[in-house]
Coordinates of C-alpha atoms in Angstrom, one line a residue:
X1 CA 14.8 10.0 -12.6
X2 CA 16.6 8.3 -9.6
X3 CA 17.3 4.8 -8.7
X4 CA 16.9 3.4 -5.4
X5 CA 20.2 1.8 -4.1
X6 CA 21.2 -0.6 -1.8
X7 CA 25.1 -0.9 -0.6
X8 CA 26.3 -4.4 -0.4
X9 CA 25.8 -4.8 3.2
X10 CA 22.0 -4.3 2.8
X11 CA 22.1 -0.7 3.7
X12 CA 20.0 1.9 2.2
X13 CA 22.0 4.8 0.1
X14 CA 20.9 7.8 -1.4
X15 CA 19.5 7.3 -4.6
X16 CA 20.8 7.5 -7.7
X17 CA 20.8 8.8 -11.4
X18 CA 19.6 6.7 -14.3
X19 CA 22.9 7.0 -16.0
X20 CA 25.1 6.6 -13.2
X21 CA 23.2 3.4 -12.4
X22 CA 23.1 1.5 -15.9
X23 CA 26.8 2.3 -15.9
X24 CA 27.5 0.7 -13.1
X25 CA 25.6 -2.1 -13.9
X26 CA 27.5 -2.0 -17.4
X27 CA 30.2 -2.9 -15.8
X28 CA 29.2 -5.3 -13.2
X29 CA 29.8 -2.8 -10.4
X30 CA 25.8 -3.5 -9.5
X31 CA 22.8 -5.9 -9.7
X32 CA 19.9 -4.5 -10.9
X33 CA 16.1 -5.7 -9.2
X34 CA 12.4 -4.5 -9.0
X35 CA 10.9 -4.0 -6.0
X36 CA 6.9 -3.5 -6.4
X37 CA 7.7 -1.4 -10.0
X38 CA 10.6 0.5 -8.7
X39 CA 13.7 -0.5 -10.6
X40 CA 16.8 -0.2 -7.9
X41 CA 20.5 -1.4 -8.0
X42 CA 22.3 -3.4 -5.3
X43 CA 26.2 -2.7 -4.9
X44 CA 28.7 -5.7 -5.8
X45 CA 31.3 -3.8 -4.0
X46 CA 31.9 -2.6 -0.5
X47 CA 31.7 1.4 0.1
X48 CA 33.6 2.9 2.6
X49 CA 31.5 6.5 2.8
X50 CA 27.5 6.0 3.2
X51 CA 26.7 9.5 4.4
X52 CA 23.1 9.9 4.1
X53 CA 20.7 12.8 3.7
X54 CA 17.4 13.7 5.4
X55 CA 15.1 11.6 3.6
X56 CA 11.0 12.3 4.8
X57 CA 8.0 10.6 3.0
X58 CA 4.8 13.1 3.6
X59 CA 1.7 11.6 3.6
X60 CA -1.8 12.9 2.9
X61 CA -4.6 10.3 4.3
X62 CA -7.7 9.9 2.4
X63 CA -11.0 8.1 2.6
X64 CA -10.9 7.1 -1.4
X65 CA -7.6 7.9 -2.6
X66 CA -4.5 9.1 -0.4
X67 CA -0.8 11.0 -1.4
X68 CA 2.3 9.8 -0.1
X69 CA 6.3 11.9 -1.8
X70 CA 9.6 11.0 -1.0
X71 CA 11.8 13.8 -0.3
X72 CA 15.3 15.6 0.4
X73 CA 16.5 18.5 0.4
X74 CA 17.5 18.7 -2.8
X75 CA 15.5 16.2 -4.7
X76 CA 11.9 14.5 -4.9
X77 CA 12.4 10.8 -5.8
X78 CA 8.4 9.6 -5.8
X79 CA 4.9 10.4 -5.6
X80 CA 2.7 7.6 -4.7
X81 CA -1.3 7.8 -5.1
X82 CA -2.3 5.0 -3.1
X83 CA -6.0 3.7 -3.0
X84 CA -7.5 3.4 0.5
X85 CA -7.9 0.0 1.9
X86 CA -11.6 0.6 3.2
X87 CA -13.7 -2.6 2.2
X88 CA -12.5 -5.1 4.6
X89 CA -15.3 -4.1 7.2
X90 CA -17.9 -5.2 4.6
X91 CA -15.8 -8.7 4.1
X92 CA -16.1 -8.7 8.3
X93 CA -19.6 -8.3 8.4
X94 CA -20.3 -10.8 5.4
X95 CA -17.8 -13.6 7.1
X96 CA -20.0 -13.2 10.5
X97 CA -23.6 -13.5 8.7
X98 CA -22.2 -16.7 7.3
X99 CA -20.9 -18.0 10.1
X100 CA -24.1 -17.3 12.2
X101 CA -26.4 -18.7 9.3
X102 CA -24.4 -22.0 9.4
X103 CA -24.9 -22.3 13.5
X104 CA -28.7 -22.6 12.2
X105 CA -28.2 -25.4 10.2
X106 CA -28.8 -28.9 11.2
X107 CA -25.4 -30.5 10.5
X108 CA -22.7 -31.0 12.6
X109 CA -20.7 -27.9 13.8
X110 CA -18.2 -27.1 16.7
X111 CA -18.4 -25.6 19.7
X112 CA -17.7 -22.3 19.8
X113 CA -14.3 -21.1 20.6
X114 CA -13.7 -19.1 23.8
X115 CA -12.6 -15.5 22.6
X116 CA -8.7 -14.9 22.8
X117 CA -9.4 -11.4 22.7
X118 CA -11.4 -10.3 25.5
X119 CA -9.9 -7.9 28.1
X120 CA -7.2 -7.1 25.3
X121 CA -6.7 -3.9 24.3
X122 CA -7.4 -4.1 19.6
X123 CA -8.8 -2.1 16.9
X124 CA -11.5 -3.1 14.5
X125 CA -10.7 -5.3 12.0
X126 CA -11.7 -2.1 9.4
X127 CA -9.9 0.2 11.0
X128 CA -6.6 -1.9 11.1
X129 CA -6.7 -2.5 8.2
X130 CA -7.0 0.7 6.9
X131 CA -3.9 2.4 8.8
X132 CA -1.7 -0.9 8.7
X133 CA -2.0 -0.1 4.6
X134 CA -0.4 3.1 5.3
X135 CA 2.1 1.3 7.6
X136 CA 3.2 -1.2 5.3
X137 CA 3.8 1.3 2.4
X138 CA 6.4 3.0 4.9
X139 CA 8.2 -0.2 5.3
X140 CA 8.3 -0.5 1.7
X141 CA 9.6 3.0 1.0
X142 CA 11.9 2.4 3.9
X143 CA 13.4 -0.6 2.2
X144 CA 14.0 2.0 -1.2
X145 CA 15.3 5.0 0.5
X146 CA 17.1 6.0 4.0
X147 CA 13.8 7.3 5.1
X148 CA 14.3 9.5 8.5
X149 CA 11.3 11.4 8.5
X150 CA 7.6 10.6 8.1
X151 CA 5.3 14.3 8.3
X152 CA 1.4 13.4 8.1
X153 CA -1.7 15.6 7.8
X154 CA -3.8 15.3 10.9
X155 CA -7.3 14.8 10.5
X156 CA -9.5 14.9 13.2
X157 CA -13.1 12.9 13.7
X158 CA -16.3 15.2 13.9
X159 CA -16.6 16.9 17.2
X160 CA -20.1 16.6 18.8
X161 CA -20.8 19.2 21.3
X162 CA -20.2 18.0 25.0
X163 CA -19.0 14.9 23.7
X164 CA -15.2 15.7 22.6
X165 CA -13.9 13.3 25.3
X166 CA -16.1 10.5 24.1
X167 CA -14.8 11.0 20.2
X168 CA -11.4 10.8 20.8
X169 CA -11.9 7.6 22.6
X170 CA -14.2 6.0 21.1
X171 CA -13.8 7.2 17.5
X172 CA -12.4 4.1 14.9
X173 CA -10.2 7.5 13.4
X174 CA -8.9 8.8 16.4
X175 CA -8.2 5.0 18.2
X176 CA -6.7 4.1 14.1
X177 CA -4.1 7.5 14.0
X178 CA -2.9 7.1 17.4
X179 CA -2.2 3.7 17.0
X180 CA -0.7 4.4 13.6
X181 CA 1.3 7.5 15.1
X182 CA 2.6 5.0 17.8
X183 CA 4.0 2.6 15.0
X184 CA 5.8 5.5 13.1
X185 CA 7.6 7.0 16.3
X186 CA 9.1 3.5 17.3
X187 CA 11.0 4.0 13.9
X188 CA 11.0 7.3 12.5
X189 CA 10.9 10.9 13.3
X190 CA 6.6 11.6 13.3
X191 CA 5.6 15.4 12.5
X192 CA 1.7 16.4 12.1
X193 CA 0.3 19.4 10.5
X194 CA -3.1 20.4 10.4
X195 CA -5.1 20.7 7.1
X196 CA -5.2 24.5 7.3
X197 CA -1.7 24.1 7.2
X198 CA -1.3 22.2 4.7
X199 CA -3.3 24.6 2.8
X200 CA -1.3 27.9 3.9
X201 CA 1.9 26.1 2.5
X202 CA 0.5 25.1 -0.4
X203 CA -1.1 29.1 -0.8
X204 CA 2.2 30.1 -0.3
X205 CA 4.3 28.5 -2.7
X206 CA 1.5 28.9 -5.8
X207 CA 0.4 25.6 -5.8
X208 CA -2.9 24.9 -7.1
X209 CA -5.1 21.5 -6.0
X210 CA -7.3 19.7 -8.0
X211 CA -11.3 19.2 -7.1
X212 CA -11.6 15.9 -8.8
X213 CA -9.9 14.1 -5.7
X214 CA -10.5 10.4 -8.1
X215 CA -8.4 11.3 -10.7
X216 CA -4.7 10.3 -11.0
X217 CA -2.6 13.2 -11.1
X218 CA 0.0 14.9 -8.9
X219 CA -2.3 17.9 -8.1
X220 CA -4.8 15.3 -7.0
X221 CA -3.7 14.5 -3.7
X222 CA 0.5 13.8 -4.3
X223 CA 0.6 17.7 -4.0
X224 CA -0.7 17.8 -0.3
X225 CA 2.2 15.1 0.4
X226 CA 5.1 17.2 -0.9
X227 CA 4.0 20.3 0.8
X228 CA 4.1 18.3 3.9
X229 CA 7.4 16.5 2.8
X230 CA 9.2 20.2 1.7
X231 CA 7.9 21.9 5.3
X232 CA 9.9 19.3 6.8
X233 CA 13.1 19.3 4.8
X234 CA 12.7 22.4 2.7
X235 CA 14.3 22.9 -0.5
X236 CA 13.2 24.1 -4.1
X237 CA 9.6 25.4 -3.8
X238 CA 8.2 24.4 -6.9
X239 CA 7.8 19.9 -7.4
X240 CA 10.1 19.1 -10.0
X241 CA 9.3 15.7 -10.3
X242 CA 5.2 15.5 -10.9
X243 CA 5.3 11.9 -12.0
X244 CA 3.1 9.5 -9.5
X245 CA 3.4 6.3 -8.9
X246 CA -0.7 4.6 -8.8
X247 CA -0.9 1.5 -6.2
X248 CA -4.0 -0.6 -4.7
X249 CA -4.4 -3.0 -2.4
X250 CA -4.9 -6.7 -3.6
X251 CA -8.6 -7.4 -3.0
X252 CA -8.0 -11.1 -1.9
X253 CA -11.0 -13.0 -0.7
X254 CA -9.6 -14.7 2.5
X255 CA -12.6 -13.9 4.4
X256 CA -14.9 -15.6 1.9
X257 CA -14.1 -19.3 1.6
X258 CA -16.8 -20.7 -0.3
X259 CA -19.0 -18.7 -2.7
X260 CA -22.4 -17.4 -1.6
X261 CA -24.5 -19.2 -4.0
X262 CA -24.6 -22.7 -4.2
X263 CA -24.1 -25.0 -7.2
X264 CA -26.2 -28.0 -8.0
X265 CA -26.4 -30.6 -6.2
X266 CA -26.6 -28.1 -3.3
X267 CA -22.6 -27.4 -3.1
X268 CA -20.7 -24.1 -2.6
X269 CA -17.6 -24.5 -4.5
X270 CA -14.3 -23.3 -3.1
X271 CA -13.9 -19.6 -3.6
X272 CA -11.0 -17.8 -1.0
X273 CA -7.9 -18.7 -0.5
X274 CA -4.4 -17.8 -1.8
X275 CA -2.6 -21.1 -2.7
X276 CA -3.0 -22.4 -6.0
X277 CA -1.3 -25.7 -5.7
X278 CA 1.8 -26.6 -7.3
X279 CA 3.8 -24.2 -4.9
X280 CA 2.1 -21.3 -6.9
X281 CA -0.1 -18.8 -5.0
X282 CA -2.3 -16.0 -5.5
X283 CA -0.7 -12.6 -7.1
X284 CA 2.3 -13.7 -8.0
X285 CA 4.6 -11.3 -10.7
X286 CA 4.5 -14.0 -13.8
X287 CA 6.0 -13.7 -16.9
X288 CA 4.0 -14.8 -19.8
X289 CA 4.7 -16.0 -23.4
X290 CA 2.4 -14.1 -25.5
X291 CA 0.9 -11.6 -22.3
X292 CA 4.2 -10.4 -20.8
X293 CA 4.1 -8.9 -17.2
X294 CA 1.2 -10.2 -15.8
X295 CA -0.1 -11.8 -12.1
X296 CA -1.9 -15.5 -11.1
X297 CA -5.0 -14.7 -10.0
X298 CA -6.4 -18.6 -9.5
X299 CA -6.8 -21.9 -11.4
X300 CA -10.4 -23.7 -12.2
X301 CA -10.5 -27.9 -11.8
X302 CA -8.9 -28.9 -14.7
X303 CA -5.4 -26.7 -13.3
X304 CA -5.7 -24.0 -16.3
X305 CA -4.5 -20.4 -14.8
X306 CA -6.5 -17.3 -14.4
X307 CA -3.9 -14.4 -15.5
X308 CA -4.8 -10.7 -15.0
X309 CA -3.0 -7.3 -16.3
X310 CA -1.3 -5.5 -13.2
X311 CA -4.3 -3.4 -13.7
X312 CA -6.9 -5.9 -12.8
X313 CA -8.0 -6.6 -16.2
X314 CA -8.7 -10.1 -16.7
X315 CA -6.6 -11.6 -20.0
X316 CA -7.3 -15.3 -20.2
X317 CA -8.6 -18.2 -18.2
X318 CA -6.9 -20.9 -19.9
X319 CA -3.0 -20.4 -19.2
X320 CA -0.8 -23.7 -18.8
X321 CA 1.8 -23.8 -16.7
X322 CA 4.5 -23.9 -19.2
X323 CA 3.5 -20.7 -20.9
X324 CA 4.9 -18.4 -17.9
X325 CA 7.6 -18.2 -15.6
X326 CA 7.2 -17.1 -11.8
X327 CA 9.0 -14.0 -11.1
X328 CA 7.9 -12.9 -7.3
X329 CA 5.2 -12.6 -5.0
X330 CA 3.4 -8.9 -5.2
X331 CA 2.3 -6.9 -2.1
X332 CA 0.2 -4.7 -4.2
X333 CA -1.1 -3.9 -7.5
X334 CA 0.7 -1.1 -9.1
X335 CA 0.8 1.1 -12.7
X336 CA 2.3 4.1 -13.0
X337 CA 1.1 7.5 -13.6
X338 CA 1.0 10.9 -15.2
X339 CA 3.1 13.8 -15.2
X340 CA 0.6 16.4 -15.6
X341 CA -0.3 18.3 -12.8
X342 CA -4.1 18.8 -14.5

């Protein structure tokens, strides 16, 4: 196992081993920290030498589930299995019937705004979302490791015949890559391989891939990413790190302020939103008394806490607010995996 590290100056080093880094932090040479589940160290002292290695995070898009490794030369640090953000089109589509059913109404409303975005040049808010997912778990990775190089598996929308112009146009895939492509090469070295590939590499070396593409192992989709990962920086041909790393979006209901159904007395009662009053807001890393690790997932009128397992199981609607301590705000949720490659 290998521990992120940070030199004092903020600077991304090459990671670490576990021993090295609770020695150093034995003797107050570091300060340890989580970051999203990752347990790194932060230099107390100033370091003269920060040579870095190649570092390149291969990443294996999905429609369901999608792999992402971080890589050297020498080393694999982590496989991520990331679940694909792919239900805010739905929350779209729901937010406009609403809105259109309230113009009906007879009650007073506003006039409608002129659109800001007309002659600009955007992606759906679906297809943003989906590849600014991937974009942001760069960032994070980049803020763990000295990440130089990011190789991805190119996948290509379904060719009609006498219309390939029009799908890579017009195609929410095609316009989402390219756009995501663009945002990678403003910071980081972008190679592409096709799927076939993908698959000769992983042929090559003996690696076999799983047909349940749901289930959370390494051979799952994690494999896919470290072929891509050891084609760009080469190295040992066989993973010997198979642990992953599961994360998921946080499915927060900003696009649904009030709930659907109304109460009595003919009023929808407040439903989205991420503040929570009291300076507390919505998933938020808690510490509890008798639940330990757990997340704020919202508070009912009388100000008693919803808590909820990092998993999203929900443990008790009744928490006070002296029975847990706030520890940080979380950009996803996050458990980790197996090691089996099964």
């Amino acid at each position: 196992m290998f521990v992120p590290v940070k030199s004092k100056s903020s600077k991304q080093l090459m990671p670490t081993h576990a021993n090295k880094a609770g020695m150093l932090i034995k003797k107050g040479l570091a300060t340890p920290y989580w970051s999203n589940g990752i347990f790194c160290i932060r230099l107390n002292y100033a370091t003269e030498d920060e040579y870095t290695q190649d570092i390149v995070v291969g990443v294996d898009p999905g429609s369901k589930k999608e792999g992402l490794s971080v890589k050297s030369e020498a080393h694999t640090y982590l496989n991520i299995q990331a679940e694909a953000h792919n239900k805010v089109a739905k929350k779209v589509a729901k937010r406009r019937e609403l809105r259109r059913s309230r113009r009906s109404r007879k009650c007073p409303n506003r006039r409608n705004k002129k659109n800001r975005n007309a002659g600009k040049e955007k992606l759906p808010a679906g297809t943003r979302a989906r590849w600014d997912w991937k974009l942001r778990i760069l960032d994070w990775l980049s803020k763990l490791y000295p990440v130089t190089h990011v190789c991805v598996e190119d996948i290509k929308a379904r060719t009609i015949e006498r219309a390939k112009k029009w799908n890579q146009s017009f195609s929410p895939l095609e316009v989402g890559k390219q756009w995501f492509y663009t945002a990678i090469r403003k910071r980081w070295q972008l190679l592409t391989l096709q799927g076939w590939e993908t698959k000769e590499i992983r042929d090559r070396l003996g690696l076999k891939k799983s047909s349940n593409k749901l289930s959370e192992t390494f051979s799952a989709h994690c494999i896919d990413s470290w072929c891509l990962a050891y084609h760009t920086v080469g190295g040992v041909s066989m993973p010997e790190n198979t642990d992953i790393f599961s994360i998921a979006p946080i499915p927060i209901k900003r696009r649904c302020l009030h709930r659907e159904q109304e109460s009595k007395g003919r009023q929808r009662n407040r439903y989205g939103g991420t503040v929570l009053g009291k300076g507390l807001v919505k998933n938020t890393l808690i510490k509890h008394a008798k639940y330990g690790l757990t997340r704020l997932a919202g508070v009912n009128a009388k100000g008693f806490f919803s808590i909820y397992t990092l998993e999203g199981k929900r443990l008790t609607t009744g928490a006070k607010r002296n029975d847990f301590r706030v520890l940080t705000r979380l950009n996803f949720n996050y458990r980790s995996g197996h090691s089996s490659q099964t």
